[in-house]
Short mmCIF file of C-alpha atoms in Angstrom, two decimals:
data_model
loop_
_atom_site.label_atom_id
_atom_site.label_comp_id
_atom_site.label_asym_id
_atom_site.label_seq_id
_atom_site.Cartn_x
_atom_site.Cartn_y
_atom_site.Cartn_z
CA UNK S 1 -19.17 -13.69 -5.50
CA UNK S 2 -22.64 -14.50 -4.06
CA UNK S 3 -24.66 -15.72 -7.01
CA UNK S 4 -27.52 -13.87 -6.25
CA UNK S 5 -25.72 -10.33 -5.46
CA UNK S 6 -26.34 -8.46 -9.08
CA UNK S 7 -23.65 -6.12 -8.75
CA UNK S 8 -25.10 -3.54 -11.32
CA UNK S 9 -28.43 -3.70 -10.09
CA UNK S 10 -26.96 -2.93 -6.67
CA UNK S 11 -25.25 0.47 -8.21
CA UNK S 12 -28.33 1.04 -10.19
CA UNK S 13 -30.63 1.15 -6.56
CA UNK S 14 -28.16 3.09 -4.84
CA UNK S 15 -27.56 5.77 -7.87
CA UNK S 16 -31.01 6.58 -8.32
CA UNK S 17 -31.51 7.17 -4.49
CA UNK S 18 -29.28 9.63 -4.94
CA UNK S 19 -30.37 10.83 -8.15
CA UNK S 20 -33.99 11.09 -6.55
CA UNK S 21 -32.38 13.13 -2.95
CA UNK S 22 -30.32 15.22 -5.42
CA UNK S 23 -33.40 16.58 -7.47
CA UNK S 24 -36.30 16.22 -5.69
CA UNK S 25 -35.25 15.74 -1.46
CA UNK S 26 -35.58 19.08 0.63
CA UNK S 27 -31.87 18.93 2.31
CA UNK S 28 -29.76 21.59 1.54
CA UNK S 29 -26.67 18.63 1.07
CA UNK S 30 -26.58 14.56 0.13
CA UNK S 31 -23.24 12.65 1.00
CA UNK S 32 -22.03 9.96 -1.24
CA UNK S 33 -19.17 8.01 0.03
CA UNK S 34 -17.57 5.92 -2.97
CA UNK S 35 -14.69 3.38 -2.59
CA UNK S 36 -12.06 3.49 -5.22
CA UNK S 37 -13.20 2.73 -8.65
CA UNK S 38 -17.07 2.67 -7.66
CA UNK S 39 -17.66 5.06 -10.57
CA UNK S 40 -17.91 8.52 -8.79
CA UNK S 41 -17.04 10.85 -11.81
CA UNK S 42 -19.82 8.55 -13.59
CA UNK S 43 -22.22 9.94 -11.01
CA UNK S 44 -21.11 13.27 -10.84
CA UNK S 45 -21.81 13.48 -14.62
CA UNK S 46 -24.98 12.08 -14.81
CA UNK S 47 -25.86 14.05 -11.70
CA UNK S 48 -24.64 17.23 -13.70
CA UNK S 49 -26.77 16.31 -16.79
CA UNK S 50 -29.88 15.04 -15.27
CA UNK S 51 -30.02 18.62 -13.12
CA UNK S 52 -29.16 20.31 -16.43
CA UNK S 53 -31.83 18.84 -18.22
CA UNK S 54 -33.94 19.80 -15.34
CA UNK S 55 -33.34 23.47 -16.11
CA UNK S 56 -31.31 23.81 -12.97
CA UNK S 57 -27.92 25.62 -13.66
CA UNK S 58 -25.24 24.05 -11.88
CA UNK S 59 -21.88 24.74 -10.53
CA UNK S 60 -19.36 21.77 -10.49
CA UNK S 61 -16.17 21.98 -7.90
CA UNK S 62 -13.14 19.79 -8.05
CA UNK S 63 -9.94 19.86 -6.33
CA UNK S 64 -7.72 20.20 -8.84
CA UNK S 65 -7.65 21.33 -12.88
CA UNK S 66 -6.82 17.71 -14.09
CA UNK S 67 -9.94 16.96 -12.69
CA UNK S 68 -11.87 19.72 -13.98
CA UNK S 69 -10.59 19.11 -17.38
CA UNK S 70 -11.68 15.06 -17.53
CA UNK S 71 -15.26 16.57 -15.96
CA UNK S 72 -15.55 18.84 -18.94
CA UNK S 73 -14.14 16.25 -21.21
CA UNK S 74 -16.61 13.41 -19.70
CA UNK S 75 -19.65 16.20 -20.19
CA UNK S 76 -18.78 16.88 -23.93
CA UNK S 77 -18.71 13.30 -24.44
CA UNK S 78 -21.67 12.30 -22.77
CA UNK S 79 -23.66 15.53 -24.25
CA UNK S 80 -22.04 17.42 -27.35
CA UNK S 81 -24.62 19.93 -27.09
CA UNK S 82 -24.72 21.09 -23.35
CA UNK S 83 -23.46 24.76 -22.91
CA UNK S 84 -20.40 24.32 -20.51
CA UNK S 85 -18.35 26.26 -18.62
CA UNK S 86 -14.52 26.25 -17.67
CA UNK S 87 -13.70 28.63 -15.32
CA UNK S 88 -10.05 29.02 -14.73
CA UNK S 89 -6.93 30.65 -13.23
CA UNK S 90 -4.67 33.67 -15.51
CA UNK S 91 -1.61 31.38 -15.40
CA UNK S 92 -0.38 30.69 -19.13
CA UNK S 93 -1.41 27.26 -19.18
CA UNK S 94 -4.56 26.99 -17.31
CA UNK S 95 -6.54 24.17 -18.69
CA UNK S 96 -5.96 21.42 -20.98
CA UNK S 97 -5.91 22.40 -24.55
CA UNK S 98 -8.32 19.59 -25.83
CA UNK S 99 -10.60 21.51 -24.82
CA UNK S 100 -10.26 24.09 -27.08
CA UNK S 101 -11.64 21.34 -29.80
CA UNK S 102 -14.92 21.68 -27.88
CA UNK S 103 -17.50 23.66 -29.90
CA UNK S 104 -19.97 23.57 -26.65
CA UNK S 105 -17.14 24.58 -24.09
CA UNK S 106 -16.94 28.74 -23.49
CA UNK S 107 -13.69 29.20 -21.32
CA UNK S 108 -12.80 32.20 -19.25
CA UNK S 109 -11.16 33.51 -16.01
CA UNK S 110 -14.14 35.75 -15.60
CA UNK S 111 -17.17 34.05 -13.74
CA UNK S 112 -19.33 36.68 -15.57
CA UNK S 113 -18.13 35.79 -18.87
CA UNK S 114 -19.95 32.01 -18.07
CA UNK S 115 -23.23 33.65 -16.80
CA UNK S 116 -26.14 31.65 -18.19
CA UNK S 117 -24.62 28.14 -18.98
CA UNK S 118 -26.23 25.40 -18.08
CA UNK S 119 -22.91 23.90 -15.76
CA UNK S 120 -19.81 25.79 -14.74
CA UNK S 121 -16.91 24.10 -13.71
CA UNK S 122 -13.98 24.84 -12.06
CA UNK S 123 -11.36 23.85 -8.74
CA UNK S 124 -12.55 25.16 -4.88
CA UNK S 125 -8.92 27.39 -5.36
CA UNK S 126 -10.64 29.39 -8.07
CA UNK S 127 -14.15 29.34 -7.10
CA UNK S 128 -13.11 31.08 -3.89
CA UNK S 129 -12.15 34.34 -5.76
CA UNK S 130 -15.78 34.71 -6.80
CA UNK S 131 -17.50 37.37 -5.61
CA UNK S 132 -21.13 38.90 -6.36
CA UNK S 133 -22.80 36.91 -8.31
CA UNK S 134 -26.40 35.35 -7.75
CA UNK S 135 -25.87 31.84 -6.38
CA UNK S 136 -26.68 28.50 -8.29
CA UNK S 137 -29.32 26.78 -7.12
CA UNK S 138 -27.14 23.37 -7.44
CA UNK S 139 -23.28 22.52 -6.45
CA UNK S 140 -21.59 19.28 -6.97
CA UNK S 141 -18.54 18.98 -5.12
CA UNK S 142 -16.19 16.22 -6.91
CA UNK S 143 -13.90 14.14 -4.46
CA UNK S 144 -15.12 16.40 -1.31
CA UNK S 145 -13.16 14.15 1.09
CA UNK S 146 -9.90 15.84 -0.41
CA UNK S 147 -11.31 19.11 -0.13
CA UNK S 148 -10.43 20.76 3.85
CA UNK S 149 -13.30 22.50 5.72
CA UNK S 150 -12.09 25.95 4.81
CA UNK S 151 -12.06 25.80 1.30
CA UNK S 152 -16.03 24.76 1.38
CA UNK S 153 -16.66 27.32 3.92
CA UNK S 154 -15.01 30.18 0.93
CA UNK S 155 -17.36 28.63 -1.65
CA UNK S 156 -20.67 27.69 0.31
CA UNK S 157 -22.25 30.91 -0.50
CA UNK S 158 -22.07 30.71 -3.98
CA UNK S 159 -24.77 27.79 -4.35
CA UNK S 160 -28.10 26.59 -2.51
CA UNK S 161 -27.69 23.07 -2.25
CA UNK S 162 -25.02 20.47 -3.22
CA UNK S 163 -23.96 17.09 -3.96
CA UNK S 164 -20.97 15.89 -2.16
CA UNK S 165 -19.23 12.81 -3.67
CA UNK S 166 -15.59 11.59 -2.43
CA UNK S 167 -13.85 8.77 -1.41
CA UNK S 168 -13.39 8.42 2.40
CA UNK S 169 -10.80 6.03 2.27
CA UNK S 170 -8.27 8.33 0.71
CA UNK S 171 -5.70 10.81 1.72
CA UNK S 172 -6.99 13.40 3.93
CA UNK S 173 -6.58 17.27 2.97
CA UNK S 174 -3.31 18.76 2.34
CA UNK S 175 -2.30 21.34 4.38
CA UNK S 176 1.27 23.48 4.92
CA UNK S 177 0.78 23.88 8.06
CA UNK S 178 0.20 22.03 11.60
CA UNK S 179 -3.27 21.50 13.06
CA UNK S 180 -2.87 20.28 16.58
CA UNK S 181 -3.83 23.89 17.59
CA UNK S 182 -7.81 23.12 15.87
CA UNK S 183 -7.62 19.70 17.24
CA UNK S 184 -11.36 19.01 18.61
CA UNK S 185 -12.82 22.69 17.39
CA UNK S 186 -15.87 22.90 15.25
CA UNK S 187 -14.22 25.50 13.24
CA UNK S 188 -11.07 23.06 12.40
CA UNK S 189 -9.85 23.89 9.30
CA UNK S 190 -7.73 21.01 8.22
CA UNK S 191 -10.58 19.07 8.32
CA UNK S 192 -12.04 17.55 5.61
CA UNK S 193 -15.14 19.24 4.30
CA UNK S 194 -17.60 16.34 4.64
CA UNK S 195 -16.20 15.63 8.20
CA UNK S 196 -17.33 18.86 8.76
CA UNK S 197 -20.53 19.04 7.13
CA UNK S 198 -21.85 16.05 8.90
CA UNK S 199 -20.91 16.86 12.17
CA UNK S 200 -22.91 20.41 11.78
CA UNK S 201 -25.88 18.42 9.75
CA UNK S 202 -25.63 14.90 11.05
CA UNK S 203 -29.14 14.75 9.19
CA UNK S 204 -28.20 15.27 5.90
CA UNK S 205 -28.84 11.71 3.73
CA UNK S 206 -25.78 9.92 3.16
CA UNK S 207 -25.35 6.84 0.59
CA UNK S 208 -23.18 4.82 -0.24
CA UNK S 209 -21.71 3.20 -3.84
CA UNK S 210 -21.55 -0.37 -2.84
CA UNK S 211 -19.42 -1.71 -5.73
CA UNK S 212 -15.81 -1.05 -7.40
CA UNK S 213 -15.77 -1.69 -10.79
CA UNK S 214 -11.96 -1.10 -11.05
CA UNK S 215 -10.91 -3.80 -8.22
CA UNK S 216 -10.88 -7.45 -8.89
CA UNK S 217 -12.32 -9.80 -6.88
CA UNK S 218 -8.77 -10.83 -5.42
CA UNK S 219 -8.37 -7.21 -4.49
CA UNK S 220 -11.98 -5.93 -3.03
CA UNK S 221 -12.01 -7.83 -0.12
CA UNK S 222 -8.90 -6.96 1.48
CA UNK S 223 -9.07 -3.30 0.70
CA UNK S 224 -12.69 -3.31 1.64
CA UNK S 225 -11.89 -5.00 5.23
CA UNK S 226 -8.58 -3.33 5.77
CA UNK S 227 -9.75 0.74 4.85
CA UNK S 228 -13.17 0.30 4.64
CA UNK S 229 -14.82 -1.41 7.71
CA UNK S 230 -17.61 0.37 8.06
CA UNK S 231 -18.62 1.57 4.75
CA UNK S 232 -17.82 -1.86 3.18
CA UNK S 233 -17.93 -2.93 -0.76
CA UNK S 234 -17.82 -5.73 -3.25
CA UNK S 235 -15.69 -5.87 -6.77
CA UNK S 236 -17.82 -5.82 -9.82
CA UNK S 237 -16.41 -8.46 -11.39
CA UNK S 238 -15.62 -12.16 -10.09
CA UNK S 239 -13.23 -14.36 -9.60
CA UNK S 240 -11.83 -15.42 -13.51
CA UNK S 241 -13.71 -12.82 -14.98
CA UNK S 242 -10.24 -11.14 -15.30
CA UNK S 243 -6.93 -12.81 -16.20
CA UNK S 244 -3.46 -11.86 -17.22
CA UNK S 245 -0.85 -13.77 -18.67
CA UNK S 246 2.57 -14.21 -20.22
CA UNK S 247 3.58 -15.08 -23.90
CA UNK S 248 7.44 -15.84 -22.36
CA UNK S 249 7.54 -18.43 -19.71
CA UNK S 250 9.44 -17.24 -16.56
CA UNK S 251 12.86 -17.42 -16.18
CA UNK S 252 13.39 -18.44 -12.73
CA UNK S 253 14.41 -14.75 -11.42
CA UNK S 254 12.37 -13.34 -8.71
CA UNK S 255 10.68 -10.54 -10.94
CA UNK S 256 9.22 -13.48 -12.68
CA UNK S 257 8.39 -15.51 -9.79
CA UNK S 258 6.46 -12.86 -7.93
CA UNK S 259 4.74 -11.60 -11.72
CA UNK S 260 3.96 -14.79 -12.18
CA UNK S 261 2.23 -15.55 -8.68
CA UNK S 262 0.18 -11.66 -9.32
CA UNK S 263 -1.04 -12.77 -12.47
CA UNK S 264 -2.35 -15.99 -10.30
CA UNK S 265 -3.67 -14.56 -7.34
CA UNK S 266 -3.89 -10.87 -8.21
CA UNK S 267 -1.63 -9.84 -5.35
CA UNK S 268 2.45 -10.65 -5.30
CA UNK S 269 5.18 -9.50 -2.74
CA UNK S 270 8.55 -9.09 -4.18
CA UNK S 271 10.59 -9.43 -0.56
CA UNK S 272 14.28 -7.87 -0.32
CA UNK S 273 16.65 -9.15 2.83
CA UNK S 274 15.96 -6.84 6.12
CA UNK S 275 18.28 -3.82 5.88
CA UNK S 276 17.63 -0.16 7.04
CA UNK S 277 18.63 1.46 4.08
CA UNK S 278 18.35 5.57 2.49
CA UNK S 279 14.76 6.27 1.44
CA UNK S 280 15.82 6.02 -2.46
CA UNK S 281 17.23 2.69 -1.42
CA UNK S 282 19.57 1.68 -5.13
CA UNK S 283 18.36 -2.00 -4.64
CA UNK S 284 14.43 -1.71 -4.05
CA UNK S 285 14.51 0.66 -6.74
CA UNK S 286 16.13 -1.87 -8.98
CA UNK S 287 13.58 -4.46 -8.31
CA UNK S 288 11.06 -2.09 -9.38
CA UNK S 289 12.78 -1.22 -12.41
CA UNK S 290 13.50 -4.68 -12.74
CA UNK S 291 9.50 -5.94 -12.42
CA UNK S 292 8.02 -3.17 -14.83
CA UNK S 293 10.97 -4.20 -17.59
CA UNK S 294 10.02 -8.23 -17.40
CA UNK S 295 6.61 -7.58 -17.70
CA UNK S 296 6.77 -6.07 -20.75
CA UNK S 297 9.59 -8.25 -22.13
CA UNK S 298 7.20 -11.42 -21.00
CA UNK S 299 4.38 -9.65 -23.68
CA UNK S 300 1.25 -9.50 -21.15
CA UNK S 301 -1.70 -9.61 -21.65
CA UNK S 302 -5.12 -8.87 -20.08
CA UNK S 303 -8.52 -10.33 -19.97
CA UNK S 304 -11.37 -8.56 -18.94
CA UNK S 305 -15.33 -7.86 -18.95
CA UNK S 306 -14.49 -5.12 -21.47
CA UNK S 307 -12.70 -7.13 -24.29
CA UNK S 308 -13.29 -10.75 -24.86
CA UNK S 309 -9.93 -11.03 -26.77
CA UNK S 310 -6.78 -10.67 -24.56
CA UNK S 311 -5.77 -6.85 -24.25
CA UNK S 312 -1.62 -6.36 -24.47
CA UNK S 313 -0.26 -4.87 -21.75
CA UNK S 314 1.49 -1.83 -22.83
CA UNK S 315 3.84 0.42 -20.72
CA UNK S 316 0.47 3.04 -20.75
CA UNK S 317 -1.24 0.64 -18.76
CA UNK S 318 1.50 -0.11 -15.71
CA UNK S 319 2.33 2.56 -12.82
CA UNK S 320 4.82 2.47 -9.99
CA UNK S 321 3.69 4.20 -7.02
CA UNK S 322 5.84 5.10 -3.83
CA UNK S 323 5.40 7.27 -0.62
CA UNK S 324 8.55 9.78 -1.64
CA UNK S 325 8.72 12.33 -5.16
CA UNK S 326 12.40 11.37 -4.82
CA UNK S 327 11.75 7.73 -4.82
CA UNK S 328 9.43 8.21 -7.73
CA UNK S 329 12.72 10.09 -9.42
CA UNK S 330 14.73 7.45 -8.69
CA UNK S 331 12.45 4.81 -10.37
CA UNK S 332 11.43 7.03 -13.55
CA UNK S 333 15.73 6.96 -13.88
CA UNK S 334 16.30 3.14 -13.57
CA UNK S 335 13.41 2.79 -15.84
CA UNK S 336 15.04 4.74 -18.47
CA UNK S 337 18.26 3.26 -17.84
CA UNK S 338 16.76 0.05 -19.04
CA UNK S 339 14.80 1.98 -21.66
CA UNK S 340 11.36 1.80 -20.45
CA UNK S 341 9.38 4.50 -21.30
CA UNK S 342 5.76 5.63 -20.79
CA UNK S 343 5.46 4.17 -17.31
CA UNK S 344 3.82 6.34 -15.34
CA UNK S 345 5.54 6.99 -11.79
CA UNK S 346 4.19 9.17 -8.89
CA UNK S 347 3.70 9.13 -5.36
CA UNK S 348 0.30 8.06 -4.17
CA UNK S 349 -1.33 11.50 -3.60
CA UNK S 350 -0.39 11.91 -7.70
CA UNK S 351 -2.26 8.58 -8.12
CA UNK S 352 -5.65 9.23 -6.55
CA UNK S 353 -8.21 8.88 -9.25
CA UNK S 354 -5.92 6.93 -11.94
CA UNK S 355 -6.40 3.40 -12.71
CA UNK S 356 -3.92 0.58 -14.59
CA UNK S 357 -3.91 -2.85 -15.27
CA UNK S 358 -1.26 -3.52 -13.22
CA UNK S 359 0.58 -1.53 -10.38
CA UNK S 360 3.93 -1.69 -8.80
CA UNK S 361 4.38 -0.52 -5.44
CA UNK S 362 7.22 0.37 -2.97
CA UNK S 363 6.09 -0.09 0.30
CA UNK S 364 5.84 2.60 2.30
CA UNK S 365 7.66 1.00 5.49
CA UNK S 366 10.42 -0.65 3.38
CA UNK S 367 13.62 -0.27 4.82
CA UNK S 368 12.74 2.22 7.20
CA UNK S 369 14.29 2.01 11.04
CA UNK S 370 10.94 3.77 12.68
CA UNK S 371 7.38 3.99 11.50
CA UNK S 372 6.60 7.17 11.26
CA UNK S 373 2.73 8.65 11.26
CA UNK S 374 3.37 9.87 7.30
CA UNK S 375 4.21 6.85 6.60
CA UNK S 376 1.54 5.05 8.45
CA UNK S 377 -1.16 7.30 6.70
CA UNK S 378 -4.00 4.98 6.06
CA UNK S 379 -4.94 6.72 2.97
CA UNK S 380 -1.92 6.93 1.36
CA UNK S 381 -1.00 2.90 1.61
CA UNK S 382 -5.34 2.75 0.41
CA UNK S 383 -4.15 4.48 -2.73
CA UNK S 384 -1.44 2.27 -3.73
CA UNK S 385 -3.45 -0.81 -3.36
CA UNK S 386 -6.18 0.07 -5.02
CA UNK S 387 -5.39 1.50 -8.60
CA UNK S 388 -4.96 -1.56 -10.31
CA UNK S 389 -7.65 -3.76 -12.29
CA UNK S 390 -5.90 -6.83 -12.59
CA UNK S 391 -2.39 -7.03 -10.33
CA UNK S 392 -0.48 -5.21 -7.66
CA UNK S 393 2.91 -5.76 -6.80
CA UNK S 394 4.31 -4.67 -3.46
CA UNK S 395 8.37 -4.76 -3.32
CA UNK S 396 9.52 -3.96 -0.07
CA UNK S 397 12.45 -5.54 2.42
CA UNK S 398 12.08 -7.74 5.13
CA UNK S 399 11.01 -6.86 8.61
CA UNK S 400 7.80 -4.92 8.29
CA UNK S 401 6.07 -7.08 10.95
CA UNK S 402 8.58 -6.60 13.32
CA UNK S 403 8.94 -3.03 12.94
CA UNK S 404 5.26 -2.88 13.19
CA UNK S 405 5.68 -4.44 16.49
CA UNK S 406 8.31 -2.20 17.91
CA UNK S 407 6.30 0.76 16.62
CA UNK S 408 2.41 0.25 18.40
CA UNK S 409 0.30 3.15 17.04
CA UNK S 410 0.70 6.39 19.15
CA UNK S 411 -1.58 8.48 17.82
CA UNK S 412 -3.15 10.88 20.49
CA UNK S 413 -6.60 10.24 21.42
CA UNK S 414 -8.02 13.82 21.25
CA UNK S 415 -11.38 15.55 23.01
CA UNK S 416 -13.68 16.42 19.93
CA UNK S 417 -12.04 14.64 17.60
CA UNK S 418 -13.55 10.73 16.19
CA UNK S 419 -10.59 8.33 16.47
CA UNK S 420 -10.20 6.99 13.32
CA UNK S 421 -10.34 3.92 12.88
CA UNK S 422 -8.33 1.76 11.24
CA UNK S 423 -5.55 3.84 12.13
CA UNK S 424 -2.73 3.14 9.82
CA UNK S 425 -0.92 0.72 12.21
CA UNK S 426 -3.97 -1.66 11.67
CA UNK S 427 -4.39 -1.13 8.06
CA UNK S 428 -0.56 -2.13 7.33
CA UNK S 429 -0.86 -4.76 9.83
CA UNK S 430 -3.70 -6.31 8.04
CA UNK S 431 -2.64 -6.01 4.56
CA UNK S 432 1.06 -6.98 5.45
CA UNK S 433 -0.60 -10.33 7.11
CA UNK S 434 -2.25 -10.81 3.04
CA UNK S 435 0.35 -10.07 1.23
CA UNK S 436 2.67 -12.17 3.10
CA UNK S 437 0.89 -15.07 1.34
CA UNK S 438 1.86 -14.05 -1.54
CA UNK S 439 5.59 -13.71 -0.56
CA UNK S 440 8.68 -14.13 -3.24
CA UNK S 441 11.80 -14.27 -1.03
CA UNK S 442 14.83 -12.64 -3.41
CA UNK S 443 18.10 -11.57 -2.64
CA UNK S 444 18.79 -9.78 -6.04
#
């Protein structure tokens, strides 16, 4: 790191420029674009509790009700006193119940019930169904890049002005259905909502976070260059600020080579011969199994900036992540048949917004014949490189390069529409070419 780049004073300039355009600029919106572990539901509650304290109500959006619910947690943390709101669906199980231990939270499917609190939360979904009430005079809109264009245009009368905050480099909306026939429209709703904003208020400030406090300084650089180009970032921490190691030396195997050679460079490709195999291919998921079991047997353990004495690493703190829910059955099964437990195991959009110590990935292209676009989704291979704080671990089987080469990118260029860019042919390109350094050759 460049000794005279302060990383928290950098954050510090950048979140009171937004703090100061949130409460006191005249635009109806501010943009924050955060990279992954840059500290955005940080913001979002300080931004809630500074406009609070301002005696400006507030409505909060998120995309989902596990977000909500760590919002209202974070709030009741941060301030045990502030009136809050959880606004949620009639299902049976609507929010988390730790949050019934909350003296300061008032829950209830009714927005009237919530009238007068200082913040309301609850998901877009929910906040659609609201209907005549007198608008908040502030919004903040929690990871806005997931949320499309419609579901902002269902809740934008409900509030004044708003903070948008959301990682760019992420998966883009879900949606059920095909958009080809929107393609290049203003009114495109499968498009993300800040996409949409900004091309309607291209004036609106826009900021950026300019530091991850989650990636390591072995990680930041790559994901920073391969999903972020133009918006690019630094890790908060530097290089042997962070280390892991092993109580039990290796054994030779290549689970241990390639945990050994992450724990050294903070990166590690587990490499399986070239085969086109099923998607839940038996042997990749094997060597996942096989990774996550050794490095708890080995008794990690993990240095940071937030502990001076080494930190176990504990099942809690691992995650596998693939492209497929079956592949992420598959693994949760070998796991158990080897009687790991508490690893958690989901497919990257499940991931988004969860961090470990140490991640273990199947590639998306592994054994594949063809490269399709879903699995050359920039966002999704952004997600599984960037939850970890100390190590990821990439299994996959030979041939990724050359299937790369057989399948250019074919994405159509469309009128109205920015070409993204990377595209995901060029982001797996360029992070295949780094993690081939770090290649452990195995035939299990």
């Amino acid at each position: 790191m460049d000794r005279d780049f302060d990383p928290g004073a950098a954050a510090a300039r950048v979140t009171e420029a937004i703090l100061r355009d949130t409460l006191h600029g005249t635009d109806r919106g501010v943009v924050v674009d955060s990279p992954p572990g840059a500290g955005k539901s940080t913001l979002v509650v300080r931004a809630a509790l500074e406009l609070a304290a301002a005696g400006r109500p507030l409505m909060v959006i998120a995309q989902t009700n596990a977000q909500v619910d760590d919002l209202v947690l974070r709030l009741a943390e941060k301030a045990p006193d502030l009136p809050v709101g959880r606004l949620h669906s009639s299902d049976t199980d609507p929010y988390d119940k730790a949050l019934d231990d909350l003296p300061n939270v008032r829950k209830s499917a009714k927005a009237g019930d919530l009238a007068g609190l200082d913040v309301v939360i609850s998901t877009a979904a929910k906040w659609a169904h609201v209907k005549n009430v007198e608008p908040w005079r502030h919004a903040i809109v929690d990871e806005a890049y997931q949320m499309r264009s419609d579901a902002l245009l269902a809740v934008a009368g409900l509030f004044e002005r708003a903070l948008f905050v959301g990682d760019p480099g992420q998966l883009d909306p879900f949606s059920i259905v095909g958009a080809e026939q929107w393609a290049g429209l203003s009114y495109d709703p499968s498009a993300s909502a800040v996409s949409t904003l900004l091309a309607h208020n291209p004036e609106l400030p826009q900021h950026r976070l300019p530091v991850s406090w989650r990636l390591p300084a072995s990680a930041a650089p790559l994901v920073s260059d391969a999903f972020y180009p133009y918006t690019p970032f630094r890790s908060g921490t530097d290089h042997g600020d962070r280390r892991l190691s092993f109580a039990v030396a290796s054994d030779g195997s290549g689970p241990d080579r390639v945990i050994d050679e992450a724990a050294r460079s903070g990166w590690g490709l587990l490499e399986l011969p070239a085969r086109h195999t099923p998607r839940t291919d038996l042997e990749a998921v094997r060597a996942l199994a096989g990774v996550v079991r050794r490095l708890l047997d080995r008794g990690g353990a993990a240095v940071s900036e937030r502990a001076e004495e080494p930190v176990p690493l504990t099942a809690d703190r691992i995650a596998v992540g693939t492209a497929h829910r079956d592949q992420a059955a598959a693994v949760r099964s070998a796991l158990a048949d080897l009687g790991v437990r508490d690893v958690t195991v989901d497919t990257a959009n499940r991931l988004q917004g969860r961090e470990f110590d140490v991640t273990v990935v199947l590639h998306p292209l592994s054994g594949r014949p063809d490269a399709t676009a879903f699995h050359l989704e920039t966002g999704r291979l952004c997600v599984l490189a960037s939850r970890h704080r100390h190590a990821c671990i990439v299994v996959c089987r030979a041939g990724v390069s050359d299937l790369l080469d057989d399948h250019p990118s074919t994405e159509p260029v469309q009128l109205g529409v920015t070409v993204k860019f990377p595209d995901g042919w060029e982001a797996m390109m360029s992070t295949w070419d780094h993690w081939s350094r770090h290649r452990v050759a195995w035939r299990p």
